[in-house]
Short mmCIF file of C-alpha atoms in Angstrom, two decimals:
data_model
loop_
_atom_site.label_atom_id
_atom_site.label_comp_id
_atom_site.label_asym_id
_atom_site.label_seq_id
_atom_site.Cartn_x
_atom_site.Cartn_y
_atom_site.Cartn_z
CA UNK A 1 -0.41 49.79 41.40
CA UNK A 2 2.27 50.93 43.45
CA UNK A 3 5.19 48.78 43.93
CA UNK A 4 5.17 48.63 48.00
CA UNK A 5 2.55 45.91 47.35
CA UNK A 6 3.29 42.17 46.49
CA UNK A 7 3.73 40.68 43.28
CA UNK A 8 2.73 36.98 42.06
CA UNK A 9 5.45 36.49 40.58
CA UNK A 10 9.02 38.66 39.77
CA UNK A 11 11.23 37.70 37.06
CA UNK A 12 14.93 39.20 38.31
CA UNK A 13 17.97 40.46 37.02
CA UNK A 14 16.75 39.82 33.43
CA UNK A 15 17.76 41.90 30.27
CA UNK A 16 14.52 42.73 28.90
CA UNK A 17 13.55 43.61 25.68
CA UNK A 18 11.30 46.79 25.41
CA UNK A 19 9.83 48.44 22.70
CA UNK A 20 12.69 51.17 21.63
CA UNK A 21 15.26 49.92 24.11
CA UNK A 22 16.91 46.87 26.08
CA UNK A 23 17.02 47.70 29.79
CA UNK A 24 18.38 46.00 32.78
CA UNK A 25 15.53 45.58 34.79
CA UNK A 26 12.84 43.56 36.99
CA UNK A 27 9.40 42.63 35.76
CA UNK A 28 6.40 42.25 38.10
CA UNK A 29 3.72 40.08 37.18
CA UNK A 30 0.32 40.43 39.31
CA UNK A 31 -2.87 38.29 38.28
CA UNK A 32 -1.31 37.26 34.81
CA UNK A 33 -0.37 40.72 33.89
CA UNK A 34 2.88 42.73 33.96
CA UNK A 35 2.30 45.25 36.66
CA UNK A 36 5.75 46.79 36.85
CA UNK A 37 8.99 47.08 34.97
CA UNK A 38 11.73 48.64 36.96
CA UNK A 39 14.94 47.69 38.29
CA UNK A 40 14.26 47.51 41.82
CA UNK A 41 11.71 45.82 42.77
CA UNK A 42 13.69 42.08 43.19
CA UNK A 43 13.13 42.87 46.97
CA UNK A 44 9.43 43.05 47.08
CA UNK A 45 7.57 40.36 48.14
CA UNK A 46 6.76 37.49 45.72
CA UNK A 47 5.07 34.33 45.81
CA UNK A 48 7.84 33.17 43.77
CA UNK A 49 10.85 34.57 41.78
CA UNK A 50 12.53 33.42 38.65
CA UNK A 51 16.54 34.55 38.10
CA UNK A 52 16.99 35.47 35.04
CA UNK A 53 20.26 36.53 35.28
CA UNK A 54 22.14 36.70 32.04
CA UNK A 55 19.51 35.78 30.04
CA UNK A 56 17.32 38.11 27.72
CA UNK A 57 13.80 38.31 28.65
CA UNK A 58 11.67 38.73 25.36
CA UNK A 59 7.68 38.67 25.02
CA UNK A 60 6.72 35.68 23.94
CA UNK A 61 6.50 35.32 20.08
CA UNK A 62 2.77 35.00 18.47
CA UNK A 63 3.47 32.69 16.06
CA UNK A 64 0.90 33.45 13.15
CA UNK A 65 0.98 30.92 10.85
CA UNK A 66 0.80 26.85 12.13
CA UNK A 67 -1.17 23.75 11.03
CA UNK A 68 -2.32 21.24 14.08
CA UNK A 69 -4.39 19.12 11.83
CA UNK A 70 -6.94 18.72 14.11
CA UNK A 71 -9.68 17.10 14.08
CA UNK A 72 -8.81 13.62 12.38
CA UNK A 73 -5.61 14.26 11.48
CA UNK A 74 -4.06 14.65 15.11
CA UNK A 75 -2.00 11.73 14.56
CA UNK A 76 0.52 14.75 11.79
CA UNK A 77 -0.02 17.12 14.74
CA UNK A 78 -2.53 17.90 17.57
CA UNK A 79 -3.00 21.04 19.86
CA UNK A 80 -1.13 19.31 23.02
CA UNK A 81 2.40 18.49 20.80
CA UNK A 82 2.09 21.42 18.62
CA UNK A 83 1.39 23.67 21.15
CA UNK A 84 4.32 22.36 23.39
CA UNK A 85 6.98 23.15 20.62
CA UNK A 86 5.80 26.53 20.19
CA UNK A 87 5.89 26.59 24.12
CA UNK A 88 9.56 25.46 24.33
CA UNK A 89 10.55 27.68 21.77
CA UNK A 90 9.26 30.97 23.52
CA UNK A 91 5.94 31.32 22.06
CA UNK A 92 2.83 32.10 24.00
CA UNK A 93 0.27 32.19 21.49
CA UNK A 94 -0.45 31.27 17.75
CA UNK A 95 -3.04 31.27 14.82
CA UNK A 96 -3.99 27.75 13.68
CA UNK A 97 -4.38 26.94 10.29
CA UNK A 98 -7.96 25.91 8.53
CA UNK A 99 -6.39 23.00 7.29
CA UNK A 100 -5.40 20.06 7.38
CA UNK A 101 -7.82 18.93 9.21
CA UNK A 102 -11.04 17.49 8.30
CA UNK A 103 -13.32 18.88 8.25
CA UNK A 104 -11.52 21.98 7.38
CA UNK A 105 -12.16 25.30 9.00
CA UNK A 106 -14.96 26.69 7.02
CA UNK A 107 -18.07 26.71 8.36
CA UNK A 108 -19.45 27.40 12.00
CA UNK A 109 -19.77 23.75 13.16
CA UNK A 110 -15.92 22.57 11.81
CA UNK A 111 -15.33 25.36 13.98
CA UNK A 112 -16.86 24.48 17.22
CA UNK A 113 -15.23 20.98 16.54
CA UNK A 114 -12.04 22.40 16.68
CA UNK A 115 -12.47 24.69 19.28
CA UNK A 116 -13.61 22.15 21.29
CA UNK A 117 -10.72 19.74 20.79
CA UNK A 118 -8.13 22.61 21.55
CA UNK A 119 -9.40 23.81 25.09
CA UNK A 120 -7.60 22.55 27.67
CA UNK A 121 -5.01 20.95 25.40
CA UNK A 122 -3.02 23.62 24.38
CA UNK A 123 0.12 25.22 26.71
CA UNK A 124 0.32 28.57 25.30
CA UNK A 125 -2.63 30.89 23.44
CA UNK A 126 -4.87 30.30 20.62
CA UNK A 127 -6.69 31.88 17.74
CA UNK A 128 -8.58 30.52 14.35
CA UNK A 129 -7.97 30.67 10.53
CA UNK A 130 -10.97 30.55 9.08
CA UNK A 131 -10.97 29.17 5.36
CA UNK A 132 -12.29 30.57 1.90
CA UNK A 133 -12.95 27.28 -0.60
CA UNK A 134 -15.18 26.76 -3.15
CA UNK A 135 -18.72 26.93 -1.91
CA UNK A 136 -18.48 28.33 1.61
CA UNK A 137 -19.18 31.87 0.62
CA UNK A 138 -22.51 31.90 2.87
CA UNK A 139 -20.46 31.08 5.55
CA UNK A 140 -18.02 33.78 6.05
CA UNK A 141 -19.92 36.02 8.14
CA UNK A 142 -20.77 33.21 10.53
CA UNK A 143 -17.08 32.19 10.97
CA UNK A 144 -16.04 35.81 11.41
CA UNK A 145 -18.77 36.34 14.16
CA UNK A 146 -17.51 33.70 16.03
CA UNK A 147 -14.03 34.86 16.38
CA UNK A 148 -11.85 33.87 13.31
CA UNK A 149 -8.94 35.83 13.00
CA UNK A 150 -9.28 36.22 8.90
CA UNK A 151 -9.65 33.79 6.28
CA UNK A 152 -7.59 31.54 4.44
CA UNK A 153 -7.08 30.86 0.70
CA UNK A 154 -5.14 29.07 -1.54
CA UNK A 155 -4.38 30.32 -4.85
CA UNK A 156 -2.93 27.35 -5.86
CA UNK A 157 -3.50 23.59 -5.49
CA UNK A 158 -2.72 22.76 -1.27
CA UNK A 159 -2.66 19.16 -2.17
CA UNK A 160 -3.69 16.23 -0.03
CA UNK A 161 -6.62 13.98 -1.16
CA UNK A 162 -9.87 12.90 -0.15
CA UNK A 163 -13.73 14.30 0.36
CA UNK A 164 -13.92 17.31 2.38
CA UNK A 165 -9.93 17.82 1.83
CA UNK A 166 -9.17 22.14 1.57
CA UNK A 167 -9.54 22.80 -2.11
CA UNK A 168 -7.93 26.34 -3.85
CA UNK A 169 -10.14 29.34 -4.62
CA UNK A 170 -10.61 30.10 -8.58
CA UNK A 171 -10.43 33.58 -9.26
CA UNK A 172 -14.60 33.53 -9.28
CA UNK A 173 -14.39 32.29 -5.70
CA UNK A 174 -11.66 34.67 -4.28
CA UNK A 175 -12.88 38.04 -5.81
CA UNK A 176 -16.75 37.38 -4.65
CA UNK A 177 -14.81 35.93 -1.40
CA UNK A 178 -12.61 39.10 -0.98
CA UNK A 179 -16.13 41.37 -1.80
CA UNK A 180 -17.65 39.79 1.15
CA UNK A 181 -14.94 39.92 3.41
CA UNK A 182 -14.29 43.99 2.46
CA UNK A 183 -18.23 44.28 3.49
CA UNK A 184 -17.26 43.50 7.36
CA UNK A 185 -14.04 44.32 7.41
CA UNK A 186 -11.91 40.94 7.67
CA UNK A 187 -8.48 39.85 6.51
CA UNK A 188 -7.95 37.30 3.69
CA UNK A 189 -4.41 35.67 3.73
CA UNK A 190 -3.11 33.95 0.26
CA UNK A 191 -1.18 31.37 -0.82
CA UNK A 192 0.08 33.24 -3.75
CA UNK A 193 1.56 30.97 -6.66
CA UNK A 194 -0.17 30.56 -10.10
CA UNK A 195 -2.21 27.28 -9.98
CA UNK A 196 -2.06 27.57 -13.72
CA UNK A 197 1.83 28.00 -13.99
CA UNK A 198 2.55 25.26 -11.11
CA UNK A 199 0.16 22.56 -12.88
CA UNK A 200 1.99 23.12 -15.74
CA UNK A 201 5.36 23.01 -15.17
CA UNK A 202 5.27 20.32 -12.31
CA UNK A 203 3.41 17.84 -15.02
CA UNK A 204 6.20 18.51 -17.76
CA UNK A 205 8.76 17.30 -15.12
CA UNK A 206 7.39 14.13 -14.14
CA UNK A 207 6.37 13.43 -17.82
CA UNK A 208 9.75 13.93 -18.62
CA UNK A 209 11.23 11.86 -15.34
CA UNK A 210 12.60 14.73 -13.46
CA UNK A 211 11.50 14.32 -9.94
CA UNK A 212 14.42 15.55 -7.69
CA UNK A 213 14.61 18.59 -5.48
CA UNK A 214 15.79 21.09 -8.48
CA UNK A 215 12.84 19.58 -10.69
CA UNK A 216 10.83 20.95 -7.90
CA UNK A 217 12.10 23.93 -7.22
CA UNK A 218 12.12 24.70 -10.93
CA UNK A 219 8.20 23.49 -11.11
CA UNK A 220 7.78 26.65 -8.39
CA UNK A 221 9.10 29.65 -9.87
CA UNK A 222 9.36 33.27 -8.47
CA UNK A 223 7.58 34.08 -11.45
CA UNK A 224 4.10 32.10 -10.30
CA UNK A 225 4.51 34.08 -6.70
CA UNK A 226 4.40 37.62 -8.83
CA UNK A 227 1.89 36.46 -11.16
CA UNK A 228 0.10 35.22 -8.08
CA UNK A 229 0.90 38.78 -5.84
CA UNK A 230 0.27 41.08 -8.80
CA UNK A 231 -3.41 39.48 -9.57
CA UNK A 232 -4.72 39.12 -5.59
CA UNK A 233 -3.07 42.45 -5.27
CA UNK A 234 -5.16 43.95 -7.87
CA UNK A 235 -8.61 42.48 -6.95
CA UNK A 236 -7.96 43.76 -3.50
CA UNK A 237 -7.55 46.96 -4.93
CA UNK A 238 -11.14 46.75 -6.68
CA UNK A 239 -12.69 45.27 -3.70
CA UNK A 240 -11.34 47.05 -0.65
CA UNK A 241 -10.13 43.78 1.03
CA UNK A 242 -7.56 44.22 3.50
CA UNK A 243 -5.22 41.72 2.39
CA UNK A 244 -2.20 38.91 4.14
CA UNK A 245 0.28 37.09 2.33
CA UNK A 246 1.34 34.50 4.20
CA UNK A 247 5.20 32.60 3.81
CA UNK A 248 6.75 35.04 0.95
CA UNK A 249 9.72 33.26 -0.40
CA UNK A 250 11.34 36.13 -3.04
CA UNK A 251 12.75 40.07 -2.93
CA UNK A 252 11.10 40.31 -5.40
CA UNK A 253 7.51 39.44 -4.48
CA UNK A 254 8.33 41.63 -0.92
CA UNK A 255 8.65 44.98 -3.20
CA UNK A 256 5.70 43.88 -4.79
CA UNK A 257 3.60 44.62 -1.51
CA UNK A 258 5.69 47.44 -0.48
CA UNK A 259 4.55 49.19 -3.23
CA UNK A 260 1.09 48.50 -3.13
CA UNK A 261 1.32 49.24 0.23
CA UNK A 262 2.81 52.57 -1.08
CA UNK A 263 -0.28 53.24 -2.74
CA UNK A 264 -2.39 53.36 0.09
CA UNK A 265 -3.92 49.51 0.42
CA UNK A 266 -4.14 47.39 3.43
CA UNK A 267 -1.86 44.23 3.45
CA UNK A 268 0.92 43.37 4.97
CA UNK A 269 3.26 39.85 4.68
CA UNK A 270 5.25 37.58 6.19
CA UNK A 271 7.85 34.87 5.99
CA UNK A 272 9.28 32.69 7.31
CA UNK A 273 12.83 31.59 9.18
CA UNK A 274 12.97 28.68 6.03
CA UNK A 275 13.56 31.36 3.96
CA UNK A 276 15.29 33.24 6.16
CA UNK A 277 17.83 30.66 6.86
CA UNK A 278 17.77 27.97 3.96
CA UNK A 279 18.62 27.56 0.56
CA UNK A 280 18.05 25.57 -2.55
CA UNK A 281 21.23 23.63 -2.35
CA UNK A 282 20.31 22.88 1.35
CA UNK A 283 16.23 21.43 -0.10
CA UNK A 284 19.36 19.18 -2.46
CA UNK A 285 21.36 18.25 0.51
CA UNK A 286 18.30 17.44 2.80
CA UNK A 287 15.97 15.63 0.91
CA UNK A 288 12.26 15.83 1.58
CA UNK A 289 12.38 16.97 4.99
CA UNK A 290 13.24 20.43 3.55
CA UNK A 291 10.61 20.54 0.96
CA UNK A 292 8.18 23.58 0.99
CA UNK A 293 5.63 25.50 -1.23
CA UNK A 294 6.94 28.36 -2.87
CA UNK A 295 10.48 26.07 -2.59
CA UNK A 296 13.51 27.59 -0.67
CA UNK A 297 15.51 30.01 -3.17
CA UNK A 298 18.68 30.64 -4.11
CA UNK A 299 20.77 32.29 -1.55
CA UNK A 300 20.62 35.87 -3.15
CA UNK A 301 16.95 35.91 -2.77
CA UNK A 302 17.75 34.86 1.07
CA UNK A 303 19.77 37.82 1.68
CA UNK A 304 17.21 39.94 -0.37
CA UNK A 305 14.73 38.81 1.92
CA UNK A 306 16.77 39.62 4.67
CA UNK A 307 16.96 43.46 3.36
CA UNK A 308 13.88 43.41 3.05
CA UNK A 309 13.19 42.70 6.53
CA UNK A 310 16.31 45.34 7.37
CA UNK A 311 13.82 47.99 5.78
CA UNK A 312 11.05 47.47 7.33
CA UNK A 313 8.83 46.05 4.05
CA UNK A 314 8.56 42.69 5.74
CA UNK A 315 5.26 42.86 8.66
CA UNK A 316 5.89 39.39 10.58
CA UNK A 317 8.03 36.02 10.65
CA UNK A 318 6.07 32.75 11.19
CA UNK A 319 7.23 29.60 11.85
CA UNK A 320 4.15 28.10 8.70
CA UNK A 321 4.68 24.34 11.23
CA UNK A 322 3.32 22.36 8.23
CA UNK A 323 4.64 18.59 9.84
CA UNK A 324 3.20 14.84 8.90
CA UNK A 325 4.41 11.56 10.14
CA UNK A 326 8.36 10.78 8.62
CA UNK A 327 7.20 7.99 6.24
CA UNK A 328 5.43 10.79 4.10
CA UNK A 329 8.76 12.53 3.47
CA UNK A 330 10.94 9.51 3.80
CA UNK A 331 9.34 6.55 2.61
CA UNK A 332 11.30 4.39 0.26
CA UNK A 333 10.35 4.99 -3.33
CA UNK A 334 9.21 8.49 -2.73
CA UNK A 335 10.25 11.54 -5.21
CA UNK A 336 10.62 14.92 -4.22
CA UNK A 337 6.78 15.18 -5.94
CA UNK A 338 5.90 13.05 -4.08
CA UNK A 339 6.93 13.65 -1.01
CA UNK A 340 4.63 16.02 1.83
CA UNK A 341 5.13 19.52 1.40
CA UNK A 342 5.68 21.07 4.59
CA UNK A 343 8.56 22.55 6.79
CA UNK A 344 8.03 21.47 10.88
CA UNK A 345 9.62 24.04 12.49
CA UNK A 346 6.92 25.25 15.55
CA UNK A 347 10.11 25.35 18.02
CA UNK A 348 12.57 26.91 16.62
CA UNK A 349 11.71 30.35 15.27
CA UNK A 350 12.65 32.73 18.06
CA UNK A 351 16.42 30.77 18.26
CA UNK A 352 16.86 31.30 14.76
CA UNK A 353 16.04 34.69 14.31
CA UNK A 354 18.19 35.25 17.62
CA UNK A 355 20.77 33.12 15.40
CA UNK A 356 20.94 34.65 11.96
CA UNK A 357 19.34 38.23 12.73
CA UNK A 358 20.48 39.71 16.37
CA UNK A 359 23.92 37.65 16.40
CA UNK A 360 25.08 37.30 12.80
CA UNK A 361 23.39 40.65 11.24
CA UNK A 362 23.12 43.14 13.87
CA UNK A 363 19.34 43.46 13.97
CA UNK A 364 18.38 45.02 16.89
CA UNK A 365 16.21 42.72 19.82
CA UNK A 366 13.60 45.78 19.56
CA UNK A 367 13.19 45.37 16.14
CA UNK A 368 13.11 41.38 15.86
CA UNK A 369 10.57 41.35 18.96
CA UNK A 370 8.62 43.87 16.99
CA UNK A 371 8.49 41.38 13.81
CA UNK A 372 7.69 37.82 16.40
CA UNK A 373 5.26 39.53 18.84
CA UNK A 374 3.99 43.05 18.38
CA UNK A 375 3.09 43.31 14.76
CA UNK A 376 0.93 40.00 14.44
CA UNK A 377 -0.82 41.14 17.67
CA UNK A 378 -1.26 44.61 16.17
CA UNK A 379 -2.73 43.26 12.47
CA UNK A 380 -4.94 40.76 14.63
CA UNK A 381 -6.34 43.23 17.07
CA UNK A 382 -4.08 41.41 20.22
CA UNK A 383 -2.92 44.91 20.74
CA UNK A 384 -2.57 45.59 23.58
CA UNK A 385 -3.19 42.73 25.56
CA UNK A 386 -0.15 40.80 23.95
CA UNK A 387 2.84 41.47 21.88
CA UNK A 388 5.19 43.94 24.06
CA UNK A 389 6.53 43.93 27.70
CA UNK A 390 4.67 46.92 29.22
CA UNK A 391 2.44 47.62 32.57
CA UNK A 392 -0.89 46.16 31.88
CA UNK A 393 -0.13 43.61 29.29
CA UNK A 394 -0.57 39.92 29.52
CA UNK A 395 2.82 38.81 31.00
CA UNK A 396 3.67 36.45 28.08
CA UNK A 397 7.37 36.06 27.68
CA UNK A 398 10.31 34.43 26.98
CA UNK A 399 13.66 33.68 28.79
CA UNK A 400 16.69 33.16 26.81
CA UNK A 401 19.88 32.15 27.30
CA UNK A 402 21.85 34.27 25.29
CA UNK A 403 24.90 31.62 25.51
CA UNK A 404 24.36 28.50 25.01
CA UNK A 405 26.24 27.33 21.32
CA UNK A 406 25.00 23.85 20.79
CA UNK A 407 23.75 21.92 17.66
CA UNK A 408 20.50 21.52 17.40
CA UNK A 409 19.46 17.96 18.97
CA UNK A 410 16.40 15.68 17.36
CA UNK A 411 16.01 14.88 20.67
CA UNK A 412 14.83 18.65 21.85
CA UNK A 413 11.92 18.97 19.46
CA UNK A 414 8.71 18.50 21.22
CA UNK A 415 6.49 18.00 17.96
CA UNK A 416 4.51 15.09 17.01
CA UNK A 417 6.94 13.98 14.27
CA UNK A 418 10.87 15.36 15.61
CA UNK A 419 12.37 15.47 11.64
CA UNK A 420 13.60 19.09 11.22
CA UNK A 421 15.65 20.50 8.21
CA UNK A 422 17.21 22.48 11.31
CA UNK A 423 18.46 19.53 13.40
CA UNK A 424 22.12 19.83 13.47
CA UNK A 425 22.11 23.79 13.08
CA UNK A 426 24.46 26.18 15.15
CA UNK A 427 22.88 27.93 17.61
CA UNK A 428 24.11 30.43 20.04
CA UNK A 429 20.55 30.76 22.08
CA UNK A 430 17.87 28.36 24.11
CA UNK A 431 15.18 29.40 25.41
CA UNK A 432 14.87 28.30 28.94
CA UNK A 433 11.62 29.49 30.16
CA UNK A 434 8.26 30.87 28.66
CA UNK A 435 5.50 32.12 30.81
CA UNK A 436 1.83 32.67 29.06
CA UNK A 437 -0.32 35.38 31.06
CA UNK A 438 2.25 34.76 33.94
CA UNK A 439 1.91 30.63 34.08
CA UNK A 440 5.44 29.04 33.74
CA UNK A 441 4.04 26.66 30.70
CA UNK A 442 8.02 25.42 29.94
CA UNK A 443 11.04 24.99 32.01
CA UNK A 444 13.83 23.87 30.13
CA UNK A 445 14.78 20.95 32.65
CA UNK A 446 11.17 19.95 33.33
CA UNK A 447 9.76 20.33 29.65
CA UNK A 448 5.83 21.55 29.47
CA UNK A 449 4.78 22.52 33.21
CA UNK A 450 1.60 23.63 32.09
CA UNK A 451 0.40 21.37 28.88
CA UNK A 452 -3.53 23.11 28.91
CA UNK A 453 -2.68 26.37 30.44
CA UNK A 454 -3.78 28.22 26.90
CA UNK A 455 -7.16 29.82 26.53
CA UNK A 456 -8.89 30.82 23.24
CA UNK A 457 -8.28 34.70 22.12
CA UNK A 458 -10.10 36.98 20.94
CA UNK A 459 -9.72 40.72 19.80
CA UNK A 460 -8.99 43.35 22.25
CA UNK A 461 -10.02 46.15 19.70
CA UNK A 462 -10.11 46.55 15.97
CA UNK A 463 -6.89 44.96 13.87
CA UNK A 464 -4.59 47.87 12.73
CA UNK A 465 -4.40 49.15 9.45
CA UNK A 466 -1.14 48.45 7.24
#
């Protein structure tokens, strides 16, 4: 396509983010695909034009790992609020969760009902979680023919209460479940802490009347991630299952994969910006609102984690939007126990990473796109209809003002619930546009332009190795 012919749209003057290299250039968007980079072609005719000068021009993050509880459970989060965070913080298309909705993801019809409740709601891209529970072994084929990005288990107790609530896989469930999915070639993602270890320790606490944020934390070990890691790791070896492990909090659990990895098996991990920017004495100052399972670490796990992602053992980041209403982290008479597990963060992944990686620790843009865009569409066979700005990808991306130093407002956050452990962060970046397949879905003065512009993905080609 030559560039003497018109364009739909032409983002100008932007800095934009390449694979390799940032460039100085224009990018042409023609039926919802980028159909030129360059840096002349602002003077071809446009339907319309967006300025992006000064700001960086990033494809739009694939956030991997969110829960929008739907259906029944809409009223924590739904596909229209989630999916406008994600869209106002420069993401253009995510994974959803099999819980905690109910039903949960894990048969054929749970999935229909949640398909159906999604199109035309969300404002950015979707794909499906399936789930691997107790019982549902029959039904992993079916959920994989209809389009499930991989399967989800818990290796530890996810909590919540009620019939037809997620429940954890024993060790029966996940090595016949990891068997299975080898036999057709899907992805399992874990949970990875010791049920037995967690049970434990968290009922010592409360019999002993420590309930605070350090009880917790201390309830969670690193040690129950290993033990966790080392034991999925090594029935995936037996079984040939190409293997995820979703929100790794420790080092030390990171050189766990790498090595495995090493060895030859297919997995690959991710964390998450909690972890990334967070601490144990910040889960102390904040209260409930910055509780999370594995629990934030100490801050010379942080920085671990943070070399970790410097060398290249760390796949992905992902947001792992876990939100409920405020009374179920705030209530009066609440302990830490007691109070929901879950970080809500949807928004604010690709101005945090910005934040603590480009600006604070040098990591270059190439390298953090690669970790929010192009590796989770790699792993989930996106590639390469989404995850890098290139002629003949879907023109999903994000615009970013590079200078904008606020704190972060409550008032901002487009999420069902708007408690953050983030509000009142530095930031040196907002995103001020994000286009999915070419749609402007957010403008930062208008809010969501676009709230059902999303569509339903599915694999271009076969998921990458690890």
């Amino acid at each position: 396509m030559g560039m003497s012919e018109s364009f739909d749209l032409v983002v100008r003057n932007g800095t934009v983010v390449l694979p390799g290299e940032v460039v100085r250039a224009d990018v042409g968007v023609r039926n919802g695909k980028i159909a030129a980079v360059a840096g002349d072609i602002g003077a071809v005719e446009a339907a319309r034009a967006i300025d992006a000068e000064g700001c960086l021009v990033m494809p739009g993050v694939i956030d991997a790992h969110v829960h929008f509880n739907e259906p029944n459970f809409g009223h924590w989060e739904g596909f229209r609020t989630g999916s406008a965070a994600l869209a106002a913080g420069g993401c253009t298309a995510y994974a959803d969760m099999p819980l905690n909705g109910n039903p949960p993801t894990v048969d054929g019809k749970a999935l229909r009902e949640k398909e159906r409740l999604a199109a035309g709601h969300s404002a950015v891209d979707y794909a499906f979680w399936g789930g691997l529970v107790p019982g549902n072994l029959d039904r992993l084929r079916e959920l994989a023919d209809a389009g499930v990005v991989g399967f989800k288990a818990f290796m530890s107790n996810p909590g919540g209460e009620g019939e037809g609530r997620f429940r954890e896989a024993d060790p029966g469930t996940l090595r016949a479940g990891m068997e299975r999915i080898a036999a057709f070639g899907g992805l399992l993602a874990l949970h990875a802490e010791s049920d037995a270890m967690t049970a434990r320790l968290a009922a010592l606490a409360r019999s002993e009347g420590r309930t605070g944020a350090r009880d917790f934390a201390l309830s969670r070990p690193v040690a129950a991630e290993l033990e966790a890691v080392a034991d999925a790791l090594a029935m995936a070896e037996e079984t040939g299952c190409r293997l995820h492990f979703v929100h790794i909090s420790s080092p030390e659990a990171v050189r766990l994969v790498a090595a495995a990895r090493g060895r030859g098996m297919d997995v690959s991990l991710e964390t998450c910006p909690h972890y990334l920017t967070l601490t144990e004495e910040d889960m102390v100052r904040l209260g409930p609102v910055a509780k999370c399972a594995p629990p934030l670490r100490d801050a010379a796990r942080r920085e671990g984690l943070w070399a970790g992602l410097l060398a290249g053992d760390i796949d992905w980041i992902a947001s792992d939007h876990s939100p409920c209403p405020e009374s179920m982290k705030m209530a009066p008479g609440l302990t830490f126990f007691d109070a929901w597990g879950g970080i809500a963060g949807a928004q604010n992944t690709l101005e945090l990473m910005l934040e603590e990686g480009w600006i604070k620790r040098g990591l270059p843009l190439p390298a953090l796109s690669e970790l929010l865009s192009a590796r989770p569409a790699r792993r989930f066979g996106f590639y390469p209809r989404k995850g890098e700005i290139a002629v003949g990808f879907d023109a999903d991306l994000a615009i970013v003002d590079p200078n904008r130093p606020r704190e972060l407002a409550k008032e901002e956050l487009l999420h069902r619930h708007p408690h953050s452990p983030y509000i009142g962060k530095r930031l040196s970046c907002k995103v001020v546009a994000t286009l999915c397949r070419g749609i402007e879905v957010y403008r930062e003065r208008e809010g969501i332009v676009a709230p059902g512009a999303g569509v339903r993905l599915g694999p271009v080609r076969a998921a990458e190795t690890f």
